[in-house]
Amino acid sequence: MSAVGLENAAVNLTALRDRARIALTECIDKMRGPKALVLDPSLSGPLGLVAEKQLLKEHGVEKTYHLRHDPIETDQRRILFLVRDKIPNMKAIASQIRQHKRNRQQLDYLVIMVPRRTIVCERVLEEEGVYNDVQLGEYDLDLIPCEEDVVSMEIPDGYREVRRDTLQPPLRLEVTAYA
């Protein structure tokens, strides 16, 4: 999937996409040098609307994988995980790191949580025994232009969060996304 043309949009959606691109490259650049990018599969589509593979390569991403529990075989010394802030993702990351440790691989890890870094996720990494092995960050992927007249608000569990959790309702996220 590649970024769509937004030149004819009634609202300046290019600025939204550019802001998401800049924030993404800043996250990627927190880890210098060549790296492997491990993506939450649910982020592949939205990221494809924000940045092309060439942009990722320009910022050191040599290979891209989808997050899973099975060990990821890579020759990269640095691994960047870009995942939603969900407990199963943290457990999968911990599983990857433990597997690398068992294989006596000394790797650098950066975990970027989308849309925000959460205490719950940090606690899971702590409980799994890998918290001290990772650097943490966040990537606020909020509004993504899909077409000239369509914007996607990337909050898959938004309704449930408003009705049940009400910690940071998606409406608040939508308002801050426009700021």
XYZ file of C-alpha atoms in Angstrom:
179
model
C 0.000 0.000 0.000
C 1.402 3.411 -0.827
C 0.614 6.925 0.254
C -2.289 8.480 -1.624
C -2.210 11.747 -3.539
C -3.739 14.531 -1.465
C -3.122 17.500 -3.726
C -6.817 18.052 -4.514
C -8.133 17.660 -0.969
C -10.437 20.409 0.306
C -8.606 20.393 3.652
C -4.811 20.280 3.911
C -4.493 16.577 4.639
C -0.908 16.580 3.426
C 0.065 18.302 6.674
C -1.492 15.451 8.675
C 0.427 12.847 6.712
C 3.657 14.862 6.913
C 3.307 15.207 10.680
C 2.804 11.440 11.018
C 5.831 10.827 8.763
C 8.072 13.139 10.747
C 6.998 11.568 14.035
C 7.616 8.085 12.598
C 11.108 8.930 11.368
C 11.942 10.516 14.736
C 10.936 7.244 16.415
C 12.986 5.166 13.990
C 15.985 7.466 14.375
C 16.042 6.924 18.158
C 17.922 3.771 17.235
C 20.951 4.670 15.149
C 22.370 2.455 12.433
C 20.887 -0.440 10.491
C 17.988 -2.172 12.171
C 15.183 -4.673 11.782
C 11.643 -3.350 12.151
C 9.143 -5.694 13.796
C 5.599 -4.488 13.189
C 2.331 -5.254 14.855
C 0.436 -6.744 11.855
C -2.484 -4.371 12.517
C -0.177 -1.411 11.807
C 1.004 -2.502 8.361
C -1.924 -0.938 6.516
C -1.976 2.384 8.376
C 1.810 2.783 8.125
C 1.616 2.123 4.404
C -0.538 5.240 4.127
C 2.020 7.299 6.041
C 5.387 6.117 4.754
C 6.762 4.066 1.898
C 9.412 1.364 2.293
C 11.999 3.700 0.775
C 11.537 6.173 3.638
C 12.073 3.368 6.143
C 15.242 2.280 4.315
C 16.558 5.859 4.352
C 16.307 5.737 8.137
C 18.157 2.445 8.556
C 15.403 -0.173 8.348
C 17.019 -3.090 6.529
C 14.290 -5.695 6.968
C 10.681 -5.678 8.162
C 8.933 -8.496 10.026
C 5.527 -9.013 11.604
C 5.401 -9.563 15.358
C 4.761 -13.155 16.392
C 5.696 -15.484 19.239
C 8.002 -17.607 17.079
C 11.626 -16.448 17.057
C 12.499 -13.917 14.386
C 15.724 -14.814 12.630
C 17.619 -11.687 11.668
C 21.243 -10.733 11.204
C 20.569 -7.219 12.515
C 22.021 -6.216 15.895
C 19.260 -3.678 16.508
C 15.559 -4.483 16.607
C 12.827 -1.866 16.693
C 9.363 -3.088 17.684
C 6.521 -0.835 16.505
C 3.382 -2.201 18.151
C 0.014 -1.241 19.561
C -0.027 -0.813 23.332
C -1.590 -4.211 24.032
C -0.609 -6.852 26.571
C -0.339 -9.719 24.018
C 2.140 -7.622 22.026
C 4.297 -7.059 25.093
C 4.277 -10.788 25.826
C 5.293 -11.555 22.232
C 8.141 -9.028 22.474
C 9.283 -10.560 25.760
C 9.201 -13.998 24.148
C 11.419 -12.725 21.293
C 13.933 -11.183 23.686
C 14.103 -14.271 25.904
C 14.689 -16.422 22.825
C 17.554 -14.169 21.720
C 19.050 -14.368 25.213
C 18.840 -18.178 25.173
C 20.724 -18.106 21.867
C 23.301 -15.824 23.510
C 22.570 -12.999 21.087
C 23.428 -9.516 22.374
C 20.936 -7.224 20.655
C 19.631 -3.706 21.197
C 15.852 -3.318 21.465
C 13.600 -0.312 21.098
C 9.867 -0.752 21.725
C 7.669 1.993 20.280
C 4.072 1.772 21.467
C 1.204 3.107 19.362
C -0.551 5.418 20.170
C 0.967 5.825 23.619
C 3.302 4.233 26.109
C 1.304 2.738 28.968
C 2.130 1.731 32.512
C 0.305 -1.558 31.980
C 2.579 -2.475 29.072
C 5.667 -1.441 31.015
C 4.517 -3.617 33.905
C 4.089 -6.618 31.592
C 7.644 -6.151 30.294
C 8.815 -5.971 33.917
C 6.937 -9.127 34.892
C 8.309 -10.919 31.838
C 11.843 -9.991 32.940
C 12.852 -7.921 29.898
C 12.107 -4.345 30.988
C 15.792 -3.521 31.544
C 16.687 -4.911 28.108
C 14.582 -2.422 26.128
C 14.302 1.272 25.462
C 10.714 2.522 25.320
C 8.977 5.188 23.275
C 5.642 6.064 21.745
C 4.309 7.001 18.322
C 1.061 8.921 18.320
C -0.481 7.613 15.124
C -3.846 9.330 15.180
C -5.435 10.668 11.999
C -4.320 9.155 8.707
C -5.455 10.476 5.339
C -6.729 7.564 3.253
C -8.097 9.554 0.313
C -8.655 13.190 -0.570
C -11.861 13.177 1.472
C -11.355 10.327 3.962
C -9.395 10.380 7.214
C -8.994 7.302 9.372
C -8.796 7.614 13.113
C -6.589 4.698 14.094
C -8.215 3.582 17.333
C -9.486 0.046 16.728
C -10.916 -0.383 20.245
C -12.177 3.180 20.564
C -15.812 2.390 21.246
C -14.961 -0.174 23.902
C -12.485 2.198 25.560
C -15.100 4.947 25.796
C -17.807 2.669 27.127
C -15.673 0.652 29.542
C -12.307 2.183 30.310
C -12.895 5.940 29.867
C -9.208 6.572 30.642
C -8.467 8.663 27.585
C -11.527 8.680 25.374
C -10.999 8.669 21.602
C -12.864 11.979 21.304
C -10.080 13.612 23.324
C -7.525 11.908 21.064
C -9.364 13.203 18.002
C -9.306 16.754 19.345
C -5.584 16.569 20.130
C -4.929 15.066 16.691
C -6.181 18.264 15.065
C -4.002 20.475 17.295
